[in-house]
Coordinates of C-alpha atoms and ligand atoms in Angstrom, one line a residue:
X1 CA 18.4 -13.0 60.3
X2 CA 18.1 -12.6 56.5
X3 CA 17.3 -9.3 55.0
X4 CA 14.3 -10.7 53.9
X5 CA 12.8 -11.6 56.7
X6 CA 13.1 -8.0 58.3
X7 CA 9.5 -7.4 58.2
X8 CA 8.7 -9.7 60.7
X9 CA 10.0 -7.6 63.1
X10 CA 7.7 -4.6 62.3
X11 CA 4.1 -4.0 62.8
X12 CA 1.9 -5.7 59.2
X13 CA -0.3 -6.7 57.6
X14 CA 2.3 -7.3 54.9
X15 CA 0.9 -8.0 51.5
X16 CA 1.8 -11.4 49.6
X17 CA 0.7 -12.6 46.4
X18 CA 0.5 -16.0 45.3
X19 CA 2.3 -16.8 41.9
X20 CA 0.2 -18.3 39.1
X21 CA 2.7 -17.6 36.3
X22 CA 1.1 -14.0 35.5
X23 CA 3.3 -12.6 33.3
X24 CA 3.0 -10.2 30.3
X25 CA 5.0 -9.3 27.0
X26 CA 6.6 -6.1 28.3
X27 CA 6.2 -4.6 25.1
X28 CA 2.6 -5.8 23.7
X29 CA 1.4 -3.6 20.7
X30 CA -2.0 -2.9 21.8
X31 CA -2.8 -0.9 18.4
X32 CA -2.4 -3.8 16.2
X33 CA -2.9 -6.4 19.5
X34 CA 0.3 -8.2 18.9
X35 CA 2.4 -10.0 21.4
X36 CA 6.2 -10.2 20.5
X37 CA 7.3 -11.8 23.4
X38 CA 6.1 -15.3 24.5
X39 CA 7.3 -17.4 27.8
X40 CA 9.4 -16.9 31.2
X41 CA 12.7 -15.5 29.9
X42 CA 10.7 -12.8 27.4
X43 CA 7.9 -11.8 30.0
X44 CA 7.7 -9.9 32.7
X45 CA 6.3 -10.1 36.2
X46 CA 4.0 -7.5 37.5
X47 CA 7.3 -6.9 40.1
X48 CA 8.9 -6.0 36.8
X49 CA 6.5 -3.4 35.7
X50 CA 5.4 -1.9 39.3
X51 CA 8.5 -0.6 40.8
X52 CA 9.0 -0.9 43.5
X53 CA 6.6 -3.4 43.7
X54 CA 2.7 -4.0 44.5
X55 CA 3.3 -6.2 47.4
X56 CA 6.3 -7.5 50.3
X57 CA 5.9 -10.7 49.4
X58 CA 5.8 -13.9 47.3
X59 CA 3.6 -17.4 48.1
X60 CA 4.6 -20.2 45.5
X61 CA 3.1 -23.4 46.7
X62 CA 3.9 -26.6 45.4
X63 CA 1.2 -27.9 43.9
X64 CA 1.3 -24.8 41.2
X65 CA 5.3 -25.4 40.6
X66 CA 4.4 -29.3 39.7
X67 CA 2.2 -28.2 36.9
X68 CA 5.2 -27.3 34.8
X69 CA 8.2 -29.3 34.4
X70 CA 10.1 -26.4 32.9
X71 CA 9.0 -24.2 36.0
X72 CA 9.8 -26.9 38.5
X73 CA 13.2 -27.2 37.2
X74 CA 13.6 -23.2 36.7
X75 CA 13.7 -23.2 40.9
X76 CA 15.7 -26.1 41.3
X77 CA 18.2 -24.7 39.2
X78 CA 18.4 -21.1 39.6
X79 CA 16.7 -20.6 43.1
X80 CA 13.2 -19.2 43.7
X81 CA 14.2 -15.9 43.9
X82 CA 16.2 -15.7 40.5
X83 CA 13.3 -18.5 38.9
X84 CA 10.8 -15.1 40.4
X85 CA 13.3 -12.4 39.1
X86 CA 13.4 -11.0 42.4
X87 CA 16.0 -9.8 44.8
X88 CA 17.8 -11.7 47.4
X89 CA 16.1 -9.6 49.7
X90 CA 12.3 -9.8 48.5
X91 CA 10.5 -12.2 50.6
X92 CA 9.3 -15.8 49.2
X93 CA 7.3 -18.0 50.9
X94 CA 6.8 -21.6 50.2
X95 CA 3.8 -23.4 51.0
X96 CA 2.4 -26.9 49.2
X97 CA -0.7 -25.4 48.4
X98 CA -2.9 -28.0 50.1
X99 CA -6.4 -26.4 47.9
X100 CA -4.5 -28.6 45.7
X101 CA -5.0 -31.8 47.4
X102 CA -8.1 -31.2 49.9
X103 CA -9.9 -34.4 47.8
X104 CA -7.2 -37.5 48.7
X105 CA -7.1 -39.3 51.9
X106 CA -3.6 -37.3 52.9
X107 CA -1.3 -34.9 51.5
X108 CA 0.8 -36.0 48.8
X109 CA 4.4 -35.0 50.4
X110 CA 6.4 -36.1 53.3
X111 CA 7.9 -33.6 55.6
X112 CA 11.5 -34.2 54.8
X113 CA 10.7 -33.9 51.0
X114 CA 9.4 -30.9 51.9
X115 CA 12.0 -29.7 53.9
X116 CA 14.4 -30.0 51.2
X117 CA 12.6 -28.3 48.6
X118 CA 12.3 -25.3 50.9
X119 CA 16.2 -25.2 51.4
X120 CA 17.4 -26.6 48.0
X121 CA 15.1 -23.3 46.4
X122 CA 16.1 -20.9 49.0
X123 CA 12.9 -19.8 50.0
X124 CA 12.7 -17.5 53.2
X125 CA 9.7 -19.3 54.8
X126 CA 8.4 -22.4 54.5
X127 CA 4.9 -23.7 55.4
X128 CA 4.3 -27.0 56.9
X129 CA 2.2 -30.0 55.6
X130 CA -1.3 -29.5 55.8
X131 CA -4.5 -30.6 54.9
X132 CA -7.5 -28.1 54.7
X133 CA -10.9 -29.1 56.5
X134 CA -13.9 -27.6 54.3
X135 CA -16.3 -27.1 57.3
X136 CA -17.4 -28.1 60.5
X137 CA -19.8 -30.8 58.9
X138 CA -17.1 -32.5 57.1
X139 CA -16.5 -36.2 58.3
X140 CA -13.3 -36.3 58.1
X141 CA -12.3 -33.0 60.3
X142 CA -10.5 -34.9 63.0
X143 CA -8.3 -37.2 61.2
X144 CA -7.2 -34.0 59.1
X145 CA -6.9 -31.9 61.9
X146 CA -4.5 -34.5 63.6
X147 CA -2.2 -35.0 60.4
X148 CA -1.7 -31.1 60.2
X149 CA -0.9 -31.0 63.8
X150 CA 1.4 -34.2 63.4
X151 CA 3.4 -32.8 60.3
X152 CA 3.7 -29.4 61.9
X153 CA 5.0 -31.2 64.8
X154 CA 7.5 -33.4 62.1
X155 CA 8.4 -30.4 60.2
X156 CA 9.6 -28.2 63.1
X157 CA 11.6 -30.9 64.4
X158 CA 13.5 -31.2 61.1
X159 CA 14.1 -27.4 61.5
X160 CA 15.7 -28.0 64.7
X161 CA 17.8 -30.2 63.7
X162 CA 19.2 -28.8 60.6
X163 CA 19.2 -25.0 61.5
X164 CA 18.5 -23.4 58.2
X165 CA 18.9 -19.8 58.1
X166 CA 15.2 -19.7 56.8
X167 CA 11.8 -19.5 59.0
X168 CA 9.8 -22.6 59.8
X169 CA 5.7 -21.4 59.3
X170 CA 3.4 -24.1 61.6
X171 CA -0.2 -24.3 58.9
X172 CA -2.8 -24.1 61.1
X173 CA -6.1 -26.1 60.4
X174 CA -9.3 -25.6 62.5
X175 CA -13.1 -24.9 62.1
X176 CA -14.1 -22.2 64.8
X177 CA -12.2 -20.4 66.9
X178 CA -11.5 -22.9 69.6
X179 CA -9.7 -25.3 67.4
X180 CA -7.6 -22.9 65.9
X181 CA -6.4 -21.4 68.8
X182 CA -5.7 -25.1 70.4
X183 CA -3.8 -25.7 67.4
X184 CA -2.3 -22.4 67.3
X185 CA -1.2 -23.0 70.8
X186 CA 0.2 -26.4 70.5
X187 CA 2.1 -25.5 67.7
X188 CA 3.7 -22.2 69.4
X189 CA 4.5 -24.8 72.0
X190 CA 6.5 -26.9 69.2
X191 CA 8.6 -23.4 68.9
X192 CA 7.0 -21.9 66.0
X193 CA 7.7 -18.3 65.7
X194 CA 5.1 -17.8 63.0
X195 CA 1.8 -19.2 62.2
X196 CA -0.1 -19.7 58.9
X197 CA -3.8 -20.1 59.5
X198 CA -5.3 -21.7 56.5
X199 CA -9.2 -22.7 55.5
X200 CA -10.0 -19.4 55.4
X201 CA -10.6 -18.2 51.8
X202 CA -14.7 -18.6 52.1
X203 CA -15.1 -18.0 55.8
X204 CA -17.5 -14.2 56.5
X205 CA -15.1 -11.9 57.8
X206 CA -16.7 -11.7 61.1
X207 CA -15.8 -15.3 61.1
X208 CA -12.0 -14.7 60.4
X209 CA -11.9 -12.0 62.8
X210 CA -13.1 -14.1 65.8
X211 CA -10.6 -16.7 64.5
X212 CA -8.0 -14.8 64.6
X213 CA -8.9 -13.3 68.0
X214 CA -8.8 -16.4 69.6
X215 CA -5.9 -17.6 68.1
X216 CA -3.8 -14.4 69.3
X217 CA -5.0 -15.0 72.8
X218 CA -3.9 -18.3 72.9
X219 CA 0.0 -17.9 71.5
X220 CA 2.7 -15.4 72.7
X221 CA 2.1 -11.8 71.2
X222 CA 5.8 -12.0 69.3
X223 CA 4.5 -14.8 67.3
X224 CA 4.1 -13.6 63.9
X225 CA 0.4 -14.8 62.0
X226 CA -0.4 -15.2 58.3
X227 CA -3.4 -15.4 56.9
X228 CA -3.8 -17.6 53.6
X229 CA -6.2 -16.3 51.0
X230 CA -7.2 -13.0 53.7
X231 CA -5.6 -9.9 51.8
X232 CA -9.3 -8.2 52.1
X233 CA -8.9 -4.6 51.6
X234 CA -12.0 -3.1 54.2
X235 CA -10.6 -5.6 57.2
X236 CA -6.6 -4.3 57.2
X237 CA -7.2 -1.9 60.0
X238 CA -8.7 -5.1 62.2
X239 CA -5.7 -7.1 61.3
X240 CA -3.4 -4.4 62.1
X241 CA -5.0 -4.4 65.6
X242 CA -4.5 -7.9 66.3
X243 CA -1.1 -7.7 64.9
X244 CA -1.8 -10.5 62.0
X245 CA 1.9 -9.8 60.2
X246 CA 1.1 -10.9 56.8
X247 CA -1.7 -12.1 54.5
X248 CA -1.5 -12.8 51.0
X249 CA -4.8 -13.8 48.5
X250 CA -4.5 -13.5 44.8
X251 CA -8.3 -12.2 44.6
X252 CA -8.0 -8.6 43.4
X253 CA -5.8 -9.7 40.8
X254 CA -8.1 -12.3 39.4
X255 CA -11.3 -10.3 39.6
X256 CA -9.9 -8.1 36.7
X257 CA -11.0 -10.7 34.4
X258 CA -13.1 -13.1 36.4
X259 CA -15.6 -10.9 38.4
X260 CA -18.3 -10.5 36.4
X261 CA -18.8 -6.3 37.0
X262 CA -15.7 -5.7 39.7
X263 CA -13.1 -5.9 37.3
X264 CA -11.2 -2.6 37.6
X265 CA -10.9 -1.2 41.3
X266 CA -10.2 2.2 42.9
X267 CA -10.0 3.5 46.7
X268 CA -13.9 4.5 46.0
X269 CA -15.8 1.7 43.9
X270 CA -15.3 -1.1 41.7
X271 CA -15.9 -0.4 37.7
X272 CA -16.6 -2.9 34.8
X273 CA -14.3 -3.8 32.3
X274 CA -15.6 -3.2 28.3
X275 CA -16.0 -6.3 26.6
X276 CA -14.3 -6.2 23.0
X277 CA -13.8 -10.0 22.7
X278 CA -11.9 -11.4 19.8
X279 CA -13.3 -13.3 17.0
X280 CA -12.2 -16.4 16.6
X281 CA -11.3 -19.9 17.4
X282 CA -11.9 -19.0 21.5
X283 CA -14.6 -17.1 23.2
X284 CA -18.0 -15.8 22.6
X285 CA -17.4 -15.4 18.9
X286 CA -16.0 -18.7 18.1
X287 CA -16.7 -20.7 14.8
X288 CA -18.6 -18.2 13.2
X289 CA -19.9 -17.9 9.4
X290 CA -17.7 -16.3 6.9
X291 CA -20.0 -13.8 6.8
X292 CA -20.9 -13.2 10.4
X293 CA -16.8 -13.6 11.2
X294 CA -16.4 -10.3 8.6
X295 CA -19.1 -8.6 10.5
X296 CA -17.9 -9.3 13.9
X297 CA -14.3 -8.3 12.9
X298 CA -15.5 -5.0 11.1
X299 CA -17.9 -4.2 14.7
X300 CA -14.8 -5.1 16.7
X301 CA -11.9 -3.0 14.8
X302 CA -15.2 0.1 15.2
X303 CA -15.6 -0.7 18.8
X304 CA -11.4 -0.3 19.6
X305 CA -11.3 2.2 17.5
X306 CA -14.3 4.6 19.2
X307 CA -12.8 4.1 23.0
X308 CA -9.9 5.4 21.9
X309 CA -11.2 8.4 20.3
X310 CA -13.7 8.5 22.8
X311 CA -10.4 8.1 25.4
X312 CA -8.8 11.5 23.5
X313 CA -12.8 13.5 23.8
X314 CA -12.7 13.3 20.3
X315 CA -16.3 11.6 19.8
X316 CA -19.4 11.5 22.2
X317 CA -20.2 8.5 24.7
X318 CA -23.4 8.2 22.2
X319 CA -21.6 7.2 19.6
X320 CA -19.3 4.5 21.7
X321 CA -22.7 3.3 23.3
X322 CA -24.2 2.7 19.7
X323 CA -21.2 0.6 18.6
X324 CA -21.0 -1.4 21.8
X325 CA -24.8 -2.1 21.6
X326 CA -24.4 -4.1 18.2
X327 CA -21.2 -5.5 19.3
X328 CA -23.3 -7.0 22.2
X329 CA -25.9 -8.0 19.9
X330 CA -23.7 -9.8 18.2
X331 CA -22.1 -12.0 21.2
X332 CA -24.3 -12.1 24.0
X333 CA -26.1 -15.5 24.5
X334 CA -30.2 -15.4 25.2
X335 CA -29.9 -15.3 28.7
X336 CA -27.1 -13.4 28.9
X337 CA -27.7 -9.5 30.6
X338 CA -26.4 -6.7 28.6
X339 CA -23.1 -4.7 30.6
X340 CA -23.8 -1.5 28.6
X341 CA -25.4 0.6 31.7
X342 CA -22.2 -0.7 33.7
X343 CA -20.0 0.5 30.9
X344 CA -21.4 3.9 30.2
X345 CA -20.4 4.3 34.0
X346 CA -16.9 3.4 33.6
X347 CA -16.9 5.7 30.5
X348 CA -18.5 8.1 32.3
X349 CA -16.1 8.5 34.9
X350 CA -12.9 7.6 33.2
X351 CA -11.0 6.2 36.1
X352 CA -8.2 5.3 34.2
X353 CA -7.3 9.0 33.4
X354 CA -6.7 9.6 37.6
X355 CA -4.9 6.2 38.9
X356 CA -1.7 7.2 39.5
X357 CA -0.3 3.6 38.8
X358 CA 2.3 3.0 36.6
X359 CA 0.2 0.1 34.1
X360 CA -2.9 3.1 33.5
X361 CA -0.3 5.7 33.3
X362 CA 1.4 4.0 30.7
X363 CA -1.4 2.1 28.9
X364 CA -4.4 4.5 29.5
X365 CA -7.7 2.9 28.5
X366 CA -5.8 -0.3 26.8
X367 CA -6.4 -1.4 31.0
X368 CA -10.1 -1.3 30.8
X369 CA -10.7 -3.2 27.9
X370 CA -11.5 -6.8 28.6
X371 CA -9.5 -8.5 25.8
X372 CA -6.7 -11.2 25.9
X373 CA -4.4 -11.8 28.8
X374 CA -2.1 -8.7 28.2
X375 CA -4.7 -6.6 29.0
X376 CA -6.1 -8.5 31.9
X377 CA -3.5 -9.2 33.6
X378 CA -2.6 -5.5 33.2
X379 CA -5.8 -4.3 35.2
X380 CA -4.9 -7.3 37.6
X381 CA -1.8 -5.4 38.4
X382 CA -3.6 -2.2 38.8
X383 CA -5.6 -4.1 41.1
X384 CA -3.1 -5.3 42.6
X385 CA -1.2 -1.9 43.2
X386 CA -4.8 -0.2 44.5
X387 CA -5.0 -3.2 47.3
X388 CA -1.0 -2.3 48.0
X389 CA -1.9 1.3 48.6
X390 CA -4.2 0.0 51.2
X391 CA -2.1 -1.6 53.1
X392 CA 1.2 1.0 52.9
X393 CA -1.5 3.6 53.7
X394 CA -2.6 1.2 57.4
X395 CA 0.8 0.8 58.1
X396 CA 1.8 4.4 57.9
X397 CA -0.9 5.3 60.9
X398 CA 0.3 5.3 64.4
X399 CA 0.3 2.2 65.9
Ligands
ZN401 ZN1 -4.0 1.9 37.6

């Protein structure tokens, strides 16, 4: 058995992350907001700035790799784990990302295609064909349900026949717990030794947690489950009790810029990042006047300028408030509701200064400040590294 593929042995949930090409210039001058450093080979990976890092695992599906040429022949050439930057022994698994092609008739891939791309790359697991059913109501839940079973059924036999040293993962497609776990159990019966169940991303966590109790009753207890889009922080106890192995969802990371309060988590509560957008040719301070871009420069440069001295207790959260209010002014729309009450809290309570991460150790308040991708993705990472602390912390208590 590879290295990698050592966790499978041991009691999860693992934590994966899907990769969406969220890198950063490693050495972004956040003073005088300048990136030096632009694409793959002069970024870096949050693996390379958390070390070790913030999860077990990689998910790279298919569907995201075929958005960029460059990237698509990056893994063909190199491997997935050198086209990642991780090591041999970091676990990557491939899936085609079937989100990606829930609107056509069929998936756009054949399982020997597949098959191929899994081994070419190097990838330690490798998902099987499916194609995601949106709900109970959907017409077309049968014939979907079928073609997943029929390619898992394809796939495995592939697998068989070629012995590759990495895992074959059966995608399970259902929508309640009876047909997952019939699926579950037909593909067990195939000779799967680990399970993906996919279609859950929008299900109520009471939902998922029925699912997945039905589907362990129905397979053998050594066969390892996955859940795609699942990594939710309050249920890892559950899914350590019903021995789900790994999960993977990209959500804590993405909330840092696209939840509209929860952007910057801790173990206790959920703070809001402080907008400082950017004038300019993007955002809510777009084609402006020459004299309103002056103003909204000037209000900008005041309002960086007061959260750091605010940052270093060297003026009062008044004064910050008062320059954030006619920044506001300035760039919310009509309807828009003012954040200010939600900032004062995060000013307040300062929980940059007590994560014990590496990004807020290093980059303080920088984190908290909603304001171009470097930043961002920075508080994604923390994110990121708060849900990882989670899951190390489930996995240390007695089984
Ligand atoms: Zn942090």
């Amino acid at each position: 058995m590879r290295k990698s593929l050592k966790f499978m042995e041991k009691k999860g949930p693992f934590h994966f992350i899907p990769e969406w090409d969220d890198w950063v210039d490693p050495e972004y001058d956040f003073i005088n907001d300048i990136q030096k450093n632009k694409g793959w080979e002069q970024s870096v990976y949050a693996h390379e700035l958390i070390n070790p890092p913030a999860y077990d695992g990689l998910l790279v599906s298919k569907v995201v790799e075929e958005k960029s040429k460059i990237k698509r022949e990056r893994i063909r050439k190199l491997g997935i784990h050198k086209a990642m930057r991780v090591s041999k022994d970091f676990p990557v698994m491939g899936d085609c990302g079937a989100f990606g092609y829930f609107k056509e008739k069929t998936p756009p891939y054949s399982s020997e295609e597949i098959f191929d791309y899994y081994s070419k790359g190097g990838f330690d697991i490798g998902v099987s064909i499916d194609h995601l059913i949106p709900g109970e109501s959907f017409g077309d839940k049968d014939f979907r349900y079928k073609i997943t079973l029929d390619n898992a059924k394809e796939f495995i036999k592939i697998h068989k026949t070629n012995k590759p040293d990495w895992i074959a993962m059966g995608a399970v497609q259902g929508w309640n717990p009876e047909t997952y776990a019939e699926a579950a159990f037909k593909m067990w019966k195939m000779g799967y030794e680990y399970l993906a169940l996919g279609g859950l991303v929008r299900e109520r966590t009471k939902n998922v947690l029925e699912i997945v109790k039905e589907v362990r009753k129905s397979i053998d207890k050594n066969v390892c489950i996955h859940l795609f889009g699942v990594a939710r922080g309050q249920i890892l106890e559950n899914l350590r009790e019903l021995n789900v192995t790994s999960v993977d969802s990209a959500s804590s990371l993405r909330r840092a810029w696209l939840g509209s309060k929860d952007n910057y988590h801790t173990e206790e509560k959920d703070y809001c990042a402080i907008r400082v957008p950017k004038p300019g040719n993007r955002g809510p301070l777009k084609n402006l006047s020459e004299y309103k871009l002056k103003k909204a420069e000037s209000l900008q440069n005041l309002n960086l300028k007061n959260l750091r001295l605010y940052d270093k207790n060297k003026i009062s959260l008044e004064e910050v408030e008062k320059s954030l209010k006619d920044y506001e002014k300035l760039y919310l729309k009509e309807k828009q509701k003012s954040r200010i009450e939600n900032y004062l809290e995060t000013l307040r309570e300062k929980p940059w200064e007590k994560c014990k991460c590496p990004i807020c150790k290093s980059d303080g308040i920088e984190v908290i400040i909603f304001r171009g991708n470097n930043r961002n993705r920075r508080r994604g990472f923390h994110n990121t590294w708060v849900l990882h602390e989670k899951f190390l912390k489930t996995r240390k208590k007695p089984q």
